[in-house]
Amino acid sequence: LKSNPSSNEEKEAQTQLTKSDELQRLHSQALSAYQQEDYVAAISLLDEILAVCVWDAELRELRAECYIKEGEPSKAISDLKAAAKLKNDNTEAFYKISRIYYQLGDHELSLSEVRECLKLDQDHKQCFSLYKQVKKLNKQIESAEEFIREGRYEDAINKYDSVMKTEPEVPVYATRAKERICHCLSKSQQSTEAIRVCTEVLQLEPTNVNALKDRAEAYLLEDLYEE
């Protein structure tokens, strides 16, 4: 405005200035909503700001935090991935993405993301600690699946028992391990035990197709045709 522009430029500048003041007001409201733990309101305000300030990594990280609190991890991942690209050496974003994938039970993607963090900073304590945990779990699951492919069901059961000991805190891994143990017991014709373990899985996930099929196989071995 001070450089003596034409009337067109002055109008454009005034519009941008008004918009900028409005965005600052929305930003203050969003931070206030976040601090008051009103995450839905914060997301709505951040949506408005990010429609204009598309390249703001910190706002995306803030919205990701809100999504995490609201139990929408996939939306949080989307924002964190954008933030990881927008800000150089954003180890924190890679760490958070890896943790979310891990909590969702996607250990392979978790491993991939935590490696990206360690590429940027090999001494990152949180990423290194998570990396060791995910790598160990990943190796055990791969090994168990290899045993199943080879028909070594007892070895696979032992390995999936180890998986549950390695990660007792995140329920999805115990459920998946039990689902695979149920499969191994059914395949190795340990029908009574298979029915017990498959039933445990189905109490947690009533529509788990794999557990239903494996329990059906076990019922057949017991001549329980109605079941």
GROMACS .gro file of N, CA, C and O in nm, residues 128-204:
model
  308
  128PHE      N    1   1.417  -4.443   1.802
  128PHE     CA    2   1.501  -4.564   1.814
  128PHE      C    3   1.435  -4.667   1.904
  128PHE      O    4   1.434  -4.787   1.874
  129SER      N    5   1.375  -4.619   2.013
  129SER     CA    6   1.306  -4.709   2.105
  129SER      C    7   1.187  -4.777   2.036
  129SER      O    8   1.166  -4.899   2.047
  130LEU      N    9   1.109  -4.697   1.962
  130LEU     CA   10   0.994  -4.752   1.887
  130LEU      C   11   1.041  -4.848   1.779
  130LEU      O   12   0.983  -4.955   1.760
  131TYR      N   13   1.150  -4.811   1.711
  131TYR     CA   14   1.206  -4.895   1.604
  131TYR      C   15   1.240  -5.035   1.657
  131TYR      O   16   1.206  -5.136   1.595
  132LYS      N   17   1.307  -5.039   1.771
  132LYS     CA   18   1.346  -5.170   1.828
  132LYS      C   19   1.224  -5.255   1.858
  132LYS      O   20   1.222  -5.375   1.829
  133GLN      N   21   1.121  -5.191   1.915
  133GLN     CA   22   0.997  -5.264   1.950
  133GLN      C   23   0.926  -5.317   1.825
  133GLN      O   24   0.890  -5.434   1.818
  134VAL      N   25   0.909  -5.229   1.725
  134VAL     CA   26   0.834  -5.268   1.604
  134VAL      C   27   0.913  -5.372   1.526
  134VAL      O   28   0.855  -5.467   1.473
  135LYS      N   29   1.044  -5.355   1.519
  135LYS     CA   30   1.127  -5.450   1.444
  135LYS      C   31   1.117  -5.590   1.505
  135LYS      O   32   1.104  -5.690   1.433
  136LYS      N   33   1.124  -5.596   1.638
  136LYS     CA   34   1.115  -5.725   1.708
  136LYS      C   35   0.980  -5.792   1.680
  136LYS      O   36   0.972  -5.910   1.645
  137LEU      N   37   0.872  -5.713   1.694
  137LEU     CA   38   0.737  -5.765   1.672
  137LEU      C   39   0.720  -5.811   1.527
  137LEU      O   40   0.666  -5.918   1.500
  138ASN      N   41   0.766  -5.727   1.435
  138ASN     CA   42   0.756  -5.756   1.292
  138ASN      C   43   0.824  -5.889   1.259
  138ASN      O   44   0.771  -5.973   1.186
  139LYS      N   45   0.943  -5.907   1.316
  139LYS     CA   46   1.021  -6.029   1.290
  139LYS      C   47   0.949  -6.154   1.342
  139LYS      O   48   0.945  -6.258   1.276
  140GLN      N   49   0.889  -6.140   1.461
  140GLN     CA   50   0.816  -6.253   1.520
  140GLN      C   51   0.694  -6.291   1.434
  140GLN      O   52   0.669  -6.410   1.411
  141ILE      N   53   0.621  -6.190   1.388
  141ILE     CA   54   0.502  -6.217   1.305
  141ILE      C   55   0.541  -6.280   1.172
  141ILE      O   56   0.480  -6.378   1.128
  142GLU      N   57   0.647  -6.227   1.110
  142GLU     CA   58   0.695  -6.285   0.983
  142GLU      C   59   0.736  -6.430   1.002
  142GLU      O   60   0.706  -6.516   0.919
  143SER      N   61   0.807  -6.456   1.111
  143SER     CA   62   0.853  -6.591   1.141
  143SER      C   63   0.735  -6.685   1.163
  143SER      O   64   0.732  -6.798   1.111
  144ALA      N   65   0.634  -6.638   1.238
  144ALA     CA   66   0.514  -6.721   1.264
  144ALA      C   67   0.442  -6.754   1.134
  144ALA      O   68   0.398  -6.869   1.113
  145GLU      N   69   0.429  -6.653   1.047
  145GLU     CA   70   0.360  -6.676   0.919
  145GLU      C   71   0.438  -6.774   0.830
  145GLU      O   72   0.378  -6.854   0.758
  146GLU      N   73   0.569  -6.768   0.839
  146GLU     CA   74   0.654  -6.863   0.763
  146GLU      C   75   0.629  -7.006   0.813
  146GLU      O   76   0.615  -7.100   0.734
  147PHE      N   77   0.619  -7.022   0.946
  147PHE     CA   78   0.590  -7.154   1.004
  147PHE      C   79   0.454  -7.205   0.954
  147PHE      O   80   0.439  -7.324   0.923
  148ILE      N   81   0.355  -7.117   0.947
  148ILE     CA   82   0.221  -7.158   0.901
  148ILE      C   83   0.229  -7.205   0.756
  148ILE      O   84   0.172  -7.308   0.720
  149ARG      N   85   0.303  -7.129   0.672
  149ARG     CA   86   0.318  -7.170   0.530
  149ARG      C   87   0.384  -7.307   0.519
  149ARG      O   88   0.354  -7.384   0.428
  150GLU      N   89   0.473  -7.338   0.613
  150GLU     CA   90   0.543  -7.468   0.610
  150GLU      C   91   0.465  -7.578   0.681
  150GLU      O   92   0.510  -7.692   0.689
  151GLY      N   93   0.349  -7.542   0.737
  151GLY     CA   94   0.268  -7.641   0.809
  151GLY      C   95   0.322  -7.676   0.946
  151GLY      O   96   0.284  -7.776   1.006
  152ARG      N   97   0.411  -7.590   0.999
  152ARG     CA   98   0.469  -7.614   1.133
  152ARG      C   99   0.383  -7.538   1.236
  152ARG      O  100   0.421  -7.433   1.288
  153TYR      N  101   0.265  -7.594   1.262
  153TYR     CA  102   0.165  -7.520   1.338
  153TYR      C  103   0.203  -7.500   1.485
  153TYR      O  104   0.174  -7.394   1.542
  154GLU      N  105   0.268  -7.600   1.545
  154GLU     CA  106   0.306  -7.588   1.686
  154GLU      C  107   0.409  -7.475   1.704
  154GLU      O  108   0.401  -7.395   1.798
  155ASP      N  109   0.505  -7.469   1.609
  155ASP     CA  110   0.606  -7.362   1.614
  155ASP      C  111   0.540  -7.225   1.594
  155ASP      O  112   0.578  -7.127   1.660
  156ALA      N  113   0.442  -7.221   1.505
  156ALA     CA  114   0.370  -7.094   1.479
  156ALA      C  115   0.295  -7.049   1.604
  156ALA      O  116   0.295  -6.930   1.640
  157ILE      N  117   0.230  -7.145   1.674
  157ILE     CA  118   0.157  -7.112   1.798
  157ILE      C  119   0.253  -7.054   1.901
  157ILE      O  120   0.225  -6.950   1.964
  158ASN      N  121   0.369  -7.117   1.918
  158ASN     CA  122   0.469  -7.067   2.015
  158ASN      C  123   0.514  -6.926   1.979
  158ASN      O  124   0.533  -6.841   2.065
  159LYS      N  125   0.532  -6.903   1.848
  159LYS     CA  126   0.579  -6.772   1.803
  159LYS      C  127   0.472  -6.666   1.827
  159LYS      O  128   0.503  -6.555   1.870
  160TYR      N  129   0.346  -6.700   1.803
  160TYR     CA  130   0.240  -6.603   1.829
  160TYR      C  131   0.218  -6.579   1.979
  160TYR      O  132   0.176  -6.471   2.020
  161ASP      N  133   0.251  -6.680   2.061
  161ASP     CA  134   0.253  -6.656   2.207
  161ASP      C  135   0.357  -6.550   2.241
  161ASP      O  136   0.335  -6.464   2.326
  162SER      N  137   0.471  -6.557   2.173
  162SER     CA  138   0.577  -6.457   2.194
  162SER      C  139   0.533  -6.318   2.152
  162SER      O  140   0.568  -6.219   2.215
  163VAL      N  141   0.455  -6.312   2.042
  163VAL     CA  142   0.403  -6.182   1.995
  163VAL      C  143   0.321  -6.117   2.105
  163VAL      O  144   0.334  -5.997   2.133
  164MET      N  145   0.236  -6.196   2.171
  164MET     CA  146   0.150  -6.140   2.277
  164MET      C  147   0.232  -6.093   2.397
  164MET      O  148   0.195  -5.997   2.462
  165LYS      N  149   0.345  -6.161   2.422
  165LYS     CA  150   0.432  -6.117   2.532
  165LYS      C  151   0.509  -5.991   2.493
  165LYS      O  152   0.534  -5.903   2.575
  166THR      N  153   0.548  -5.981   2.366
  166THR     CA  154   0.624  -5.864   2.318
  166THR      C  155   0.539  -5.739   2.325
  166THR      O  156   0.587  -5.631   2.358
  167GLU      N  157   0.410  -5.751   2.290
  167GLU     CA  158   0.321  -5.634   2.290
  167GLU      C  159   0.193  -5.663   2.367
  167GLU      O  160   0.091  -5.698   2.308
  168PRO      N  161   0.200  -5.649   2.501
  168PRO     CA  162   0.079  -5.674   2.581
  168PRO      C  163  -0.015  -5.553   2.591
  168PRO      O  164  -0.128  -5.566   2.635
  169GLU      N  165   0.035  -5.435   2.550
  169GLU     CA  166  -0.040  -5.311   2.574
  169GLU      C  167  -0.141  -5.277   2.463
  169GLU      O  168  -0.239  -5.208   2.487
  170VAL      N  169  -0.110  -5.320   2.338
  170VAL     CA  170  -0.196  -5.281   2.225
  170VAL      C  171  -0.284  -5.401   2.188
  170VAL      O  172  -0.235  -5.500   2.133
  171PRO      N  173  -0.414  -5.393   2.220
  171PRO     CA  174  -0.502  -5.511   2.209
  171PRO      C  175  -0.507  -5.575   2.071
  171PRO      O  176  -0.524  -5.696   2.059
  172VAL      N  177  -0.492  -5.495   1.965
  172VAL     CA  178  -0.508  -5.550   1.829
  172VAL      C  179  -0.409  -5.663   1.802
  172VAL      O  180  -0.442  -5.760   1.733
  173TYR      N  181  -0.288  -5.657   1.860
  173TYR     CA  182  -0.188  -5.762   1.833
  173TYR      C  183  -0.226  -5.892   1.902
  173TYR      O  184  -0.207  -6.000   1.845
  174ALA      N  185  -0.282  -5.884   2.022
  174ALA     CA  186  -0.327  -6.005   2.092
  174ALA      C  187  -0.442  -6.070   2.015
  174ALA      O  188  -0.447  -6.192   1.998
  175THR      N  189  -0.534  -5.987   1.965
  175THR     CA  190  -0.648  -6.040   1.890
  175THR      C  191  -0.602  -6.109   1.762
  175THR      O  192  -0.645  -6.220   1.730
  176ARG      N  193  -0.510  -6.041   1.689
  176ARG     CA  194  -0.458  -6.102   1.565
  176ARG      C  195  -0.382  -6.232   1.595
  176ARG      O  196  -0.393  -6.330   1.521
  177ALA      N  197  -0.304  -6.231   1.703
  177ALA     CA  198  -0.226  -6.350   1.740
  177ALA      C  199  -0.321  -6.466   1.772
  177ALA      O  200  -0.302  -6.579   1.725
  178LYS      N  201  -0.426  -6.436   1.847
  178LYS     CA  202  -0.522  -6.542   1.882
  178LYS      C  203  -0.595  -6.594   1.759
  178LYS      O  204  -0.625  -6.713   1.748
  179GLU      N  205  -0.623  -6.502   1.666
  179GLU     CA  206  -0.689  -6.543   1.541
  179GLU      C  207  -0.601  -6.645   1.466
  179GLU      O  208  -0.650  -6.746   1.415
  180ARG      N  209  -0.470  -6.618   1.461
  180ARG     CA  210  -0.378  -6.708   1.390
  180ARG      C  211  -0.356  -6.838   1.468
  180ARG      O  212  -0.340  -6.944   1.408
  181ILE      N  213  -0.357  -6.830   1.603
  181ILE     CA  214  -0.343  -6.951   1.685
  181ILE      C  215  -0.467  -7.040   1.664
  181ILE      O  216  -0.455  -7.162   1.649
  182CYS      N  217  -0.583  -6.977   1.659
  182CYS     CA  218  -0.708  -7.049   1.632
  182CYS      C  219  -0.697  -7.123   1.499
  182CYS      O  220  -0.735  -7.240   1.486
  183HIS      N  221  -0.639  -7.056   1.399
  183HIS     CA  222  -0.619  -7.117   1.267
  183HIS      C  223  -0.526  -7.239   1.276
  183HIS      O  224  -0.555  -7.346   1.221
  184CYS      N  225  -0.415  -7.221   1.348
  184CYS     CA  226  -0.316  -7.331   1.361
  184CYS      C  227  -0.375  -7.451   1.434
  184CYS      O  228  -0.352  -7.566   1.394
  185LEU      N  229  -0.452  -7.426   1.539
  185LEU     CA  230  -0.513  -7.536   1.615
  185LEU      C  231  -0.614  -7.611   1.529
  185LEU      O  232  -0.621  -7.735   1.534
  186SER      N  233  -0.690  -7.536   1.450
  186SER     CA  234  -0.788  -7.598   1.362
  186SER      C  235  -0.719  -7.685   1.257
  186SER      O  236  -0.758  -7.798   1.231
  187LYS      N  237  -0.611  -7.627   1.198
  187LYS     CA  238  -0.537  -7.700   1.093
  187LYS      C  239  -0.468  -7.825   1.148
  187LYS      O  240  -0.455  -7.926   1.078
  188SER      N  241  -0.423  -7.816   1.275
  188SER     CA  242  -0.353  -7.932   1.333
  188SER      C  243  -0.450  -8.026   1.406
  188SER      O  244  -0.409  -8.112   1.483
  189GLN      N  245  -0.580  -8.005   1.381
  189GLN     CA  246  -0.688  -8.092   1.429
  189GLN      C  247  -0.698  -8.100   1.581
  189GLN      O  248  -0.745  -8.199   1.636
  190GLN      N  249  -0.654  -7.992   1.649
  190GLN     CA  250  -0.675  -7.983   1.794
  190GLN      C  251  -0.809  -7.911   1.816
  190GLN      O  252  -0.815  -7.796   1.856
  191SER      N  253  -0.916  -7.985   1.784
  191SER     CA  254  -1.046  -7.920   1.767
  191SER      C  255  -1.101  -7.855   1.894
  191SER      O  256  -1.151  -7.742   1.889
  192THR      N  257  -1.089  -7.922   2.009
  192THR     CA  258  -1.145  -7.865   2.132
  192THR      C  259  -1.078  -7.732   2.165
  192THR      O  260  -1.145  -7.632   2.197
  193GLU      N  261  -0.946  -7.732   2.158
  193GLU     CA  262  -0.869  -7.610   2.188
  193GLU      C  263  -0.897  -7.502   2.083
  193GLU      O  264  -0.907  -7.384   2.114
  194ALA      N  265  -0.910  -7.547   1.956
  194ALA     CA  266  -0.939  -7.452   1.847
  194ALA      C  267  -1.072  -7.381   1.872
  194ALA      O  268  -1.083  -7.260   1.858
  195ILE      N  269  -1.173  -7.458   1.911
  195ILE     CA  270  -1.306  -7.400   1.937
  195ILE      C  271  -1.295  -7.296   2.050
  195ILE      O  272  -1.351  -7.186   2.041
  196ARG      N  273  -1.218  -7.330   2.155
  196ARG     CA  274  -1.203  -7.238   2.269
  196ARG      C  275  -1.138  -7.106   2.226
  196ARG      O  276  -1.189  -6.997   2.254
  197VAL      N  277  -1.026  -7.115   2.152
  197VAL     CA  278  -0.952  -6.994   2.114
  197VAL      C  279  -1.029  -6.914   2.009
  197VAL      O  280  -1.037  -6.791   2.017
  198CYS      N  281  -1.088  -6.983   1.912
  198CYS     CA  282  -1.167  -6.914   1.809
  198CYS      C  283  -1.284  -6.839   1.874
  198CYS      O  284  -1.318  -6.728   1.833
  199THR      N  285  -1.344  -6.900   1.975
  199THR     CA  286  -1.456  -6.837   2.045
  199THR      C  287  -1.409  -6.709   2.116
  199THR      O  288  -1.480  -6.608   2.116
  200GLU      N  289  -1.290  -6.716   2.175
  200GLU     CA  290  -1.232  -6.596   2.239
  200GLU      C  291  -1.220  -6.481   2.138
  200GLU      O  292  -1.255  -6.366   2.168
  201VAL      N  293  -1.171  -6.515   2.019
  201VAL     CA  294  -1.155  -6.413   1.914
  201VAL      C  295  -1.292  -6.356   1.876
  201VAL      O  296  -1.309  -6.235   1.862
  202LEU      N  297  -1.389  -6.444   1.860
  202LEU     CA  298  -1.522  -6.401   1.814
  202LEU      C  299  -1.599  -6.322   1.921
  202LEU      O  300  -1.688  -6.245   1.888
  203GLN      N  301  -1.560  -6.338   2.047
  203GLN     CA  302  -1.619  -6.253   2.151
  203GLN      C  303  -1.569  -6.109   2.136
  203GLN      O  304  -1.640  -6.014   2.165
  204LEU      N  305  -1.445  -6.096   2.087
  204LEU     CA  306  -1.387  -5.963   2.064
  204LEU      C  307  -1.431  -5.906   1.930
  204LEU      O  308  -1.457  -5.787   1.916
   0.00000   0.00000   0.00000
